[in-house]
Amino acid sequence: MRVIIRDTADEASRLAAQQIIDGFTPPGRLGVATGSTPLPVYRYLREAYARGEFTLHGSTAWALDEYVGIDEEHPERYRNVLLHELVGNGGTGLAADDLKTPDGKAEDPVKAARIYDELIGPGVDIQILGLGSNGHIGFNEPFDSLTSRTHVGLLTGTTRQDNARFFDGDIEQVPEYCVTQGLATIMTAKSVVLLAFGERKAEPVAHIVEGAVSQRWPGSILQLHDDVTVYLDESAASQLEFIDSFKKFHS
Ligand code: F6R
């Protein structure tokens, strides 16, 4: 794991975007996260597209997860969020049909999860990840299997509370179920870029980077992947025991 620490989330996001711009060869497969953390990276990718330095034209983008049962028009439906970030606002060259998301409205979400997993097949080239305050990646919550494939998951109270800010601050509006890539599915990515910013991420960051690989902190599975770069701001890095070494060797 390479751990890159910068003073601000914006500086770290710019570096992460540059890694993607330099490392992504079209036509390829980019794995994309939602939530607030990767939004500056998407802005940097759109700006690079506008300058002719990056394109997702002819490539596919693969969402990590989707809420089950969320209205098709809902702005927080992850498909809509990603269309807004990658196709709208000047875009990144990605065609709407080339954005792949699990079908949260399927009559049979279990089957929808299986179909999505089969479509991902050999995995994406670069996977962008955020990190939940409870250590989740995708919506693989604590104590989900470390070897799971794409599946229907139940969101914990912590995650629904964290995400209530996207739903008028009302936890009741946050769906309870999701379809999420499993940890084994995420691990098929050739390369992983994980971003975590702010004090609320300091504890999960310390566990997934320096703790044991365990179901309690699902992101810790990334310790078993040989190409992971973690981008942090100072706050998110603040509980790392080896912060000085990371700054010396990887920054
Ligand atoms: C989003 C996802 C989640 C988020 C995580 C952090 O597709 O799978 O793992 O990355 O909940 O969310 P933010 O970035 O809003 O703190």
Tab-separated table of C-alpha atoms and ligand atoms in Angstrom:
chain	number	residue	atom	x	y	z
A	1	MET	CA	0.000	0.000	0.000
A	2	ARG	CA	1.304	3.435	-0.910
A	3	VAL	CA	0.031	6.101	1.484
A	4	ILE	CA	0.138	9.658	0.144
A	5	ILE	CA	-0.580	12.419	2.644
A	6	ARG	CA	-1.228	16.036	1.674
A	7	ASP	CA	-2.208	19.089	3.717
A	8	THR	CA	-5.620	19.376	2.106
A	9	ALA	CA	-8.211	17.123	0.502
A	10	ASP	CA	-7.995	19.207	-2.656
A	11	GLU	CA	-4.240	18.651	-3.069
A	12	ALA	CA	-4.638	14.923	-2.458
A	13	SER	CA	-7.570	14.767	-4.927
A	14	ARG	CA	-5.522	16.511	-7.623
A	15	LEU	CA	-2.738	13.930	-7.241
A	16	ALA	CA	-5.221	11.054	-7.290
A	17	ALA	CA	-6.811	12.443	-10.461
A	18	GLN	CA	-3.346	12.736	-12.034
A	19	GLN	CA	-2.650	9.080	-11.236
A	20	ILE	CA	-5.860	8.165	-13.069
A	21	ILE	CA	-5.125	10.486	-16.003
A	22	ASP	CA	-1.617	9.023	-16.370
A	23	GLY	CA	-2.563	5.406	-15.677
A	24	PHE	CA	-5.837	4.882	-17.523
A	25	THR	CA	-5.506	3.613	-21.082
A	26	PRO	CA	-8.667	3.955	-23.173
A	27	PRO	CA	-10.703	2.044	-24.076
A	28	GLY	CA	-10.668	0.670	-20.550
A	29	ARG	CA	-12.820	0.048	-17.507
A	30	LEU	CA	-12.868	2.577	-14.674
A	31	GLY	CA	-14.448	1.664	-11.319
A	32	VAL	CA	-16.202	4.630	-9.729
A	33	ALA	CA	-17.409	5.375	-6.208
A	34	THR	CA	-20.129	7.779	-5.120
A	35	GLY	CA	-20.415	9.695	-1.846
A	36	SER	CA	-18.838	13.104	-1.330
A	37	THR	CA	-15.151	12.096	-1.209
A	38	PRO	CA	-14.404	11.502	-4.920
A	39	LEU	CA	-16.287	14.563	-6.212
A	40	PRO	CA	-13.146	16.756	-6.533
A	41	VAL	CA	-11.432	13.932	-8.452
A	42	TYR	CA	-14.328	13.836	-10.917
A	43	ARG	CA	-14.055	17.608	-11.310
A	44	TYR	CA	-10.324	17.256	-12.089
A	45	LEU	CA	-11.113	14.500	-14.621
A	46	ARG	CA	-13.734	16.718	-16.316
A	47	GLU	CA	-11.213	19.565	-16.478
A	48	ALA	CA	-8.590	17.242	-17.969
A	49	TYR	CA	-11.174	16.085	-20.540
A	50	ALA	CA	-11.889	19.710	-21.461
A	51	ARG	CA	-8.148	20.261	-22.013
A	52	GLY	CA	-7.933	17.108	-24.166
A	53	GLU	CA	-5.677	15.325	-21.649
A	54	PHE	CA	-8.089	12.557	-20.619
A	55	THR	CA	-11.129	10.799	-22.040
A	56	LEU	CA	-13.530	8.036	-21.125
A	57	HIS	CA	-14.852	8.004	-24.704
A	58	GLY	CA	-15.283	4.364	-25.726
A	59	SER	CA	-14.505	3.203	-22.165
A	60	THR	CA	-16.913	1.941	-19.532
A	61	ALA	CA	-17.376	3.130	-15.945
A	62	TRP	CA	-18.580	0.714	-13.269
A	63	ALA	CA	-20.376	1.800	-10.115
A	64	LEU	CA	-19.575	0.126	-6.828
A	65	ASP	CA	-23.116	0.039	-5.565
A	66	GLU	CA	-26.717	1.201	-5.824
A	67	TYR	CA	-29.559	1.620	-3.362
A	68	VAL	CA	-32.331	-0.970	-3.688
A	69	GLY	CA	-35.765	0.454	-4.458
A	70	ILE	CA	-34.727	4.090	-4.822
A	71	ASP	CA	-36.861	6.078	-7.250
A	72	GLU	CA	-35.411	6.285	-10.769
A	73	GLU	CA	-35.620	10.072	-10.726
A	74	HIS	CA	-34.149	10.496	-7.230
A	75	PRO	CA	-31.016	12.715	-7.361
A	76	GLU	CA	-29.283	10.389	-4.860
A	77	ARG	CA	-29.825	7.296	-6.966
A	78	TYR	CA	-26.171	6.457	-7.601
A	79	ARG	CA	-26.733	6.115	-11.343
A	80	ASN	CA	-28.019	9.706	-11.387
A	81	VAL	CA	-25.129	10.968	-9.244
A	82	LEU	CA	-22.584	9.386	-11.576
A	83	LEU	CA	-24.362	10.594	-14.727
A	84	HIS	CA	-24.180	14.087	-13.249
A	85	GLU	CA	-20.464	13.750	-12.425
A	86	LEU	CA	-19.154	11.879	-15.462
A	87	VAL	CA	-21.570	12.626	-18.314
A	88	GLY	CA	-23.056	15.985	-17.283
A	89	ASN	CA	-21.216	19.228	-16.507
A	90	GLY	CA	-19.113	19.014	-19.667
A	91	GLY	CA	-18.501	15.322	-18.990
A	92	THR	CA	-15.457	13.115	-19.267
A	93	GLY	CA	-16.211	11.691	-22.721
A	94	LEU	CA	-18.218	8.850	-21.153
A	95	ALA	CA	-21.459	7.930	-22.958
A	96	ALA	CA	-24.484	7.424	-20.665
A	97	ASP	CA	-24.908	3.854	-21.958
A	98	ASP	CA	-21.326	3.104	-20.964
A	99	LEU	CA	-22.031	3.882	-17.313
A	100	LYS	CA	-22.774	0.530	-15.692
A	101	THR	CA	-24.661	0.397	-12.394
A	102	PRO	CA	-26.394	-2.408	-10.511
A	103	ASP	CA	-30.157	-2.404	-11.155
A	104	GLY	CA	-31.609	-1.151	-7.863
A	105	LYS	CA	-35.137	-1.356	-9.245
A	106	ALA	CA	-34.950	-5.007	-10.326
A	107	GLU	CA	-37.813	-7.228	-9.175
A	108	ASP	CA	-35.194	-9.701	-8.051
A	109	PRO	CA	-32.205	-7.744	-6.623
A	110	VAL	CA	-30.315	-10.974	-5.817
A	111	LYS	CA	-30.412	-11.878	-9.493
A	112	ALA	CA	-29.496	-8.287	-10.446
A	113	ALA	CA	-26.421	-8.569	-8.211
A	114	ARG	CA	-25.370	-11.824	-9.851
A	115	ILE	CA	-25.821	-10.377	-13.328
A	116	TYR	CA	-23.759	-7.295	-12.423
A	117	ASP	CA	-20.981	-9.446	-11.011
A	118	GLU	CA	-20.872	-11.508	-14.213
A	119	LEU	CA	-20.704	-8.340	-16.309
A	120	ILE	CA	-17.742	-7.008	-14.329
A	121	GLY	CA	-16.076	-10.303	-15.160
A	122	PRO	CA	-12.317	-9.912	-15.029
A	123	GLY	CA	-12.518	-6.616	-13.099
A	124	VAL	CA	-11.812	-2.966	-13.795
A	125	ASP	CA	-8.469	-1.381	-14.642
A	126	ILE	CA	-8.545	1.278	-11.922
A	127	GLN	CA	-11.013	1.299	-9.017
A	128	ILE	CA	-11.725	4.573	-7.183
A	129	LEU	CA	-12.849	3.992	-3.584
A	130	GLY	CA	-14.060	6.069	-0.664
A	131	LEU	CA	-14.077	4.762	2.897
A	132	GLY	CA	-17.000	4.589	5.303
A	133	SER	CA	-16.590	5.874	8.854
A	134	ASN	CA	-17.120	2.258	9.955
A	135	GLY	CA	-14.451	0.954	7.551
A	136	HIS	CA	-16.713	-0.123	4.696
A	137	ILE	CA	-15.671	-0.015	1.049
A	138	GLY	CA	-18.492	-0.191	-1.446
A	139	PHE	CA	-21.326	-1.029	0.904
A	140	ASN	CA	-19.486	-3.997	2.430
A	141	GLU	CA	-20.340	-3.330	6.040
A	142	PRO	CA	-18.448	-4.665	9.083
A	143	PHE	CA	-18.712	-8.440	9.376
A	144	ASP	CA	-19.707	-8.991	5.745
A	145	SER	CA	-17.672	-11.787	4.205
A	146	LEU	CA	-14.169	-10.881	3.077
A	147	THR	CA	-14.657	-13.137	0.046
A	148	SER	CA	-18.067	-11.913	-1.124
A	149	ARG	CA	-19.024	-11.211	-4.712
A	150	THR	CA	-21.651	-8.634	-5.714
A	151	HIS	CA	-24.623	-9.104	-3.409
A	152	VAL	CA	-27.612	-7.502	-1.721
A	153	GLY	CA	-26.416	-5.832	1.480
A	154	LEU	CA	-28.118	-4.341	4.513
A	155	LEU	CA	-26.828	-0.900	5.499
A	156	THR	CA	-25.847	-0.395	9.133
A	157	GLY	CA	-27.354	2.384	11.229
A	158	THR	CA	-23.983	4.191	11.114
A	159	THR	CA	-23.946	4.271	7.328
A	160	ARG	CA	-27.597	5.334	7.067
A	161	GLN	CA	-26.882	8.091	9.582
A	162	ASP	CA	-23.763	9.175	7.666
A	163	ASN	CA	-25.730	9.277	4.405
A	164	ALA	CA	-28.778	11.036	5.870
A	165	ARG	CA	-27.064	14.302	4.872
A	166	PHE	CA	-27.915	13.444	1.260
A	167	PHE	CA	-31.583	12.810	2.210
A	168	ASP	CA	-32.657	16.057	3.935
A	169	GLY	CA	-30.924	14.890	7.142
A	170	ASP	CA	-33.638	12.240	7.546
A	171	ILE	CA	-32.314	8.719	8.216
A	172	GLU	CA	-35.749	7.248	7.461
A	173	GLN	CA	-35.389	8.334	3.841
A	174	VAL	CA	-32.056	6.473	3.429
A	175	PRO	CA	-32.767	3.089	1.834
A	176	GLU	CA	-31.952	0.075	4.025
A	177	TYR	CA	-30.778	-2.242	1.274
A	178	CYS	CA	-28.249	-1.928	-1.512
A	179	VAL	CA	-26.627	-3.977	-4.236
A	180	THR	CA	-22.882	-3.718	-3.753
A	181	GLN	CA	-19.826	-5.168	-5.392
A	182	GLY	CA	-18.428	-7.678	-2.924
A	183	LEU	CA	-14.946	-7.434	-1.468
A	184	ALA	CA	-13.690	-10.220	-3.724
A	185	THR	CA	-15.153	-8.374	-6.710
A	186	ILE	CA	-13.410	-5.138	-5.708
A	187	MET	CA	-10.165	-7.070	-5.279
A	188	THR	CA	-10.238	-8.084	-8.972
A	189	ALA	CA	-9.441	-4.456	-9.917
A	190	LYS	CA	-5.944	-4.244	-11.371
A	191	SER	CA	-5.221	-1.098	-9.409
A	192	VAL	CA	-7.010	0.708	-6.554
A	193	VAL	CA	-7.095	4.405	-5.631
A	194	LEU	CA	-8.658	4.960	-2.198
A	195	LEU	CA	-9.447	8.450	-0.907
A	196	ALA	CA	-10.267	9.435	2.677
A	197	PHE	CA	-10.509	12.945	4.042
A	198	GLY	CA	-11.428	14.548	7.344
A	199	GLU	CA	-11.205	13.643	10.987
A	200	ARG	CA	-14.123	11.236	10.812
A	201	LYS	CA	-12.033	8.956	8.600
A	202	ALA	CA	-8.954	8.943	10.869
A	203	GLU	CA	-9.994	5.858	12.844
A	204	PRO	CA	-11.014	3.670	9.878
A	205	VAL	CA	-7.885	4.759	7.977
A	206	ALA	CA	-5.635	3.659	10.852
A	207	HIS	CA	-7.395	0.290	10.981
A	208	ILE	CA	-7.374	-0.471	7.275
A	209	VAL	CA	-3.783	0.690	6.709
A	210	GLU	CA	-2.063	-0.480	9.898
A	211	GLY	CA	-4.440	-2.909	11.598
A	212	ALA	CA	-5.092	-6.579	11.011
A	213	VAL	CA	-7.075	-7.782	8.011
A	214	SER	CA	-10.466	-8.377	9.545
A	215	GLN	CA	-14.181	-8.413	8.867
A	216	ARG	CA	-14.582	-5.612	11.415
A	217	TRP	CA	-12.776	-3.167	9.078
A	218	PRO	CA	-13.696	-4.374	5.568
A	219	GLY	CA	-11.311	-1.974	3.799
A	220	SER	CA	-8.426	-3.823	5.460
A	221	ILE	CA	-8.805	-6.505	2.753
A	222	LEU	CA	-6.895	-4.080	0.493
A	223	GLN	CA	-3.708	-5.023	2.367
A	224	LEU	CA	-3.863	-8.226	0.279
A	225	HIS	CA	-3.872	-6.292	-3.010
A	226	ASP	CA	-0.510	-5.431	-4.569
A	227	ASP	CA	-1.434	-2.125	-6.228
A	228	VAL	CA	-3.266	0.185	-3.843
A	229	THR	CA	-2.644	3.911	-3.378
A	230	VAL	CA	-4.316	5.632	-0.431
A	231	TYR	CA	-4.700	9.427	-0.649
A	232	LEU	CA	-5.252	11.223	2.659
A	233	ASP	CA	-5.389	14.728	4.033
A	234	GLU	CA	-3.667	15.490	7.347
A	235	SER	CA	-6.852	14.946	9.384
A	236	ALA	CA	-7.579	11.512	7.955
A	237	ALA	CA	-3.913	10.537	8.473
A	238	SER	CA	-3.798	11.807	12.058
A	239	GLN	CA	-4.174	8.430	13.803
A	240	LEU	CA	-1.539	6.605	11.747
A	241	GLU	CA	1.293	5.327	13.926
A	242	PHE	CA	3.712	5.349	10.980
A	243	ILE	CA	2.674	8.730	9.591
A	244	ASP	CA	6.288	9.982	9.475
A	245	SER	CA	7.441	6.963	7.471
A	246	PHE	CA	4.570	7.322	5.021
A	247	LYS	CA	5.434	10.980	4.534
A	248	LYS	CA	9.109	10.171	4.039
A	249	PHE	CA	8.770	7.233	1.661
A	250	HIS	CA	5.566	7.786	-0.284
A	251	SER	CA	4.950	11.495	-0.510
B	1	F6R	C1	-20.028	4.896	-2.424
B	1	F6R	C2	-19.527	3.891	-1.529
B	1	F6R	C3	-19.147	4.173	-0.118
B	1	F6R	C4	-18.563	5.556	0.123
B	1	F6R	C5	-18.328	5.759	1.607
B	1	F6R	C6	-17.750	7.128	1.927
B	1	F6R	O1	-20.263	4.346	-3.712
B	1	F6R	O2	-19.454	2.796	-1.951
B	1	F6R	O3	-18.221	3.203	0.293
B	1	F6R	O4	-17.368	5.684	-0.591
B	1	F6R	O5	-19.527	5.607	2.302
B	1	F6R	O6	-18.698	8.110	1.646
B	1	F6R	P1	-18.315	9.656	1.673
B	1	F6R	O7	-17.338	9.847	0.584
B	1	F6R	O8	-19.609	10.375	1.399
B	1	F6R	O9	-17.748	9.926	3.021
